[in-house]
């Protein structure tokens, strides 16, 4: 949501609002590193131990993942946390094999 102090969105309405804002302000370019954002959300999810929150990380990308090994490691590390990771590829990039 472009807010480094509170990067969360609440509900689908918050996700859509953040997405629309990003469409107007973000220019997509490489390299495409996913591990840092996965690790950041995993750190937030790890702080919730009472089951009261579940995190969904939606990554929309126009490029092939540049840090594939680190991304795989981050996903494995996050797999035991209350979170899901959804990666959507858009545009003409070659995503086959990713």
C-alpha positions as semicolon CSV with decimal commas, in nm:
position;residue;x (nm);y (nm);z (nm)
1;X;0,000;0,000;0,000
2;X;0,312;0,224;-0,024
3;X;0,304;0,287;0,352
4;X;0,630;0,162;0,504
5;X;0,505;0,225;0,860
6;X;0,187;0,018;0,815
7;X;0,204;-0,187;0,493
8;X;-0,115;-0,385;0,554
9;X;-0,446;-0,376;0,371
10;X;-0,770;-0,466;0,545
11;X;-1,013;-0,678;0,349
12;X;-1,059;-0,701;-0,024
13;X;-1,157;-0,334;-0,033
14;X;-0,817;-0,238;0,105
15;X;-0,640;-0,462;-0,146
16;X;-0,831;-0,311;-0,437
17;X;-0,767;0,043;-0,314
18;X;-0,395;-0,028;-0,281
19;X;-0,384;-0,193;-0,624
20;X;-0,555;0,101;-0,794
21;X;-0,321;0,345;-0,619
22;X;-0,021;0,139;-0,727
23;X;-0,136;0,137;-1,090
24;X;-0,110;0,516;-1,088
25;X;0,221;0,547;-0,903
26;X;0,440;0,238;-0,955
27;X;0,655;0,176;-1,258
28;X;0,743;-0,192;-1,295
29;X;1,104;-0,276;-1,380
30;X;1,373;-0,530;-1,288
31;X;1,531;-0,697;-1,119
32;X;1,233;-0,885;-0,979
33;X;1,330;-0,992;-0,626
34;X;1,053;-1,157;-0,424
35;X;1,245;-1,288;-0,121
36;X;1,266;-0,951;0,062
37;X;0,890;-0,891;0,056
38;X;0,811;-1,254;0,144
39;X;1,050;-1,234;0,440
40;X;0,895;-0,904;0,553
41;X;0,541;-1,044;0,552
42;X;0,663;-1,365;0,715
43;X;0,816;-1,160;0,995
44;X;0,483;-0,988;1,051
45;X;0,292;-1,318;1,039
46;X;0,533;-1,476;1,289
47;X;0,445;-1,210;1,546
48;X;0,083;-1,329;1,564
49;X;0,078;-1,643;1,778
50;X;-0,283;-1,649;1,896
51;X;-0,445;-1,738;1,562
52;X;-0,630;-1,407;1,540
53;X;-0,479;-1,301;1,205
54;X;-0,403;-1,460;0,870
55;X;-0,190;-1,286;0,609
56;X;-0,225;-1,307;0,232
57;X;0,064;-1,177;0,024
58;X;-0,041;-1,100;-0,332
59;X;0,249;-1,031;-0,567
60;X;0,164;-0,907;-0,915
61;X;0,467;-0,914;-1,141
62;X;0,553;-0,838;-1,501
63;X;0,890;-1,009;-1,489
64;X;1,061;-1,337;-1,427
65;X;1,183;-1,389;-1,069
66;X;1,546;-1,274;-1,037
67;X;1,617;-1,429;-0,696
68;X;1,459;-1,772;-0,747
69;X;1,678;-1,961;-0,497
70;X;1,620;-1,702;-0,220
71;X;1,249;-1,690;-0,307
72;X;1,216;-2,067;-0,273
73;X;1,397;-2,054;0,062
74;X;1,170;-1,771;0,183
75;X;0,858;-1,964;0,080
76;X;0,976;-2,280;0,260
77;X;1,057;-2,077;0,572
78;X;0,715;-1,908;0,563
79;X;0,524;-2,231;0,499
80;X;0,455;-2,293;0,869
81;X;0,320;-1,943;0,931
82;X;-0,040;-1,820;0,912
83;X;0,002;-1,682;0,561
84;X;-0,054;-1,756;0,194
85;X;0,154;-1,632;-0,098
86;X;-0,012;-1,570;-0,434
87;X;0,207;-1,475;-0,730
88;X;0,038;-1,354;-1,049
89;X;0,236;-1,294;-1,367
90;X;0,102;-1,031;-1,606
91;X;0,221;-0,915;-1,945
92;X;0,432;-1,075;-2,217
93;X;0,717;-1,211;-1,999
94;X;0,797;-1,582;-2,026
95;X;0,673;-1,731;-1,697
96;X;0,682;-2,095;-1,800
97;X;0,909;-2,295;-1,574
98;X;0,883;-2,045;-1,287
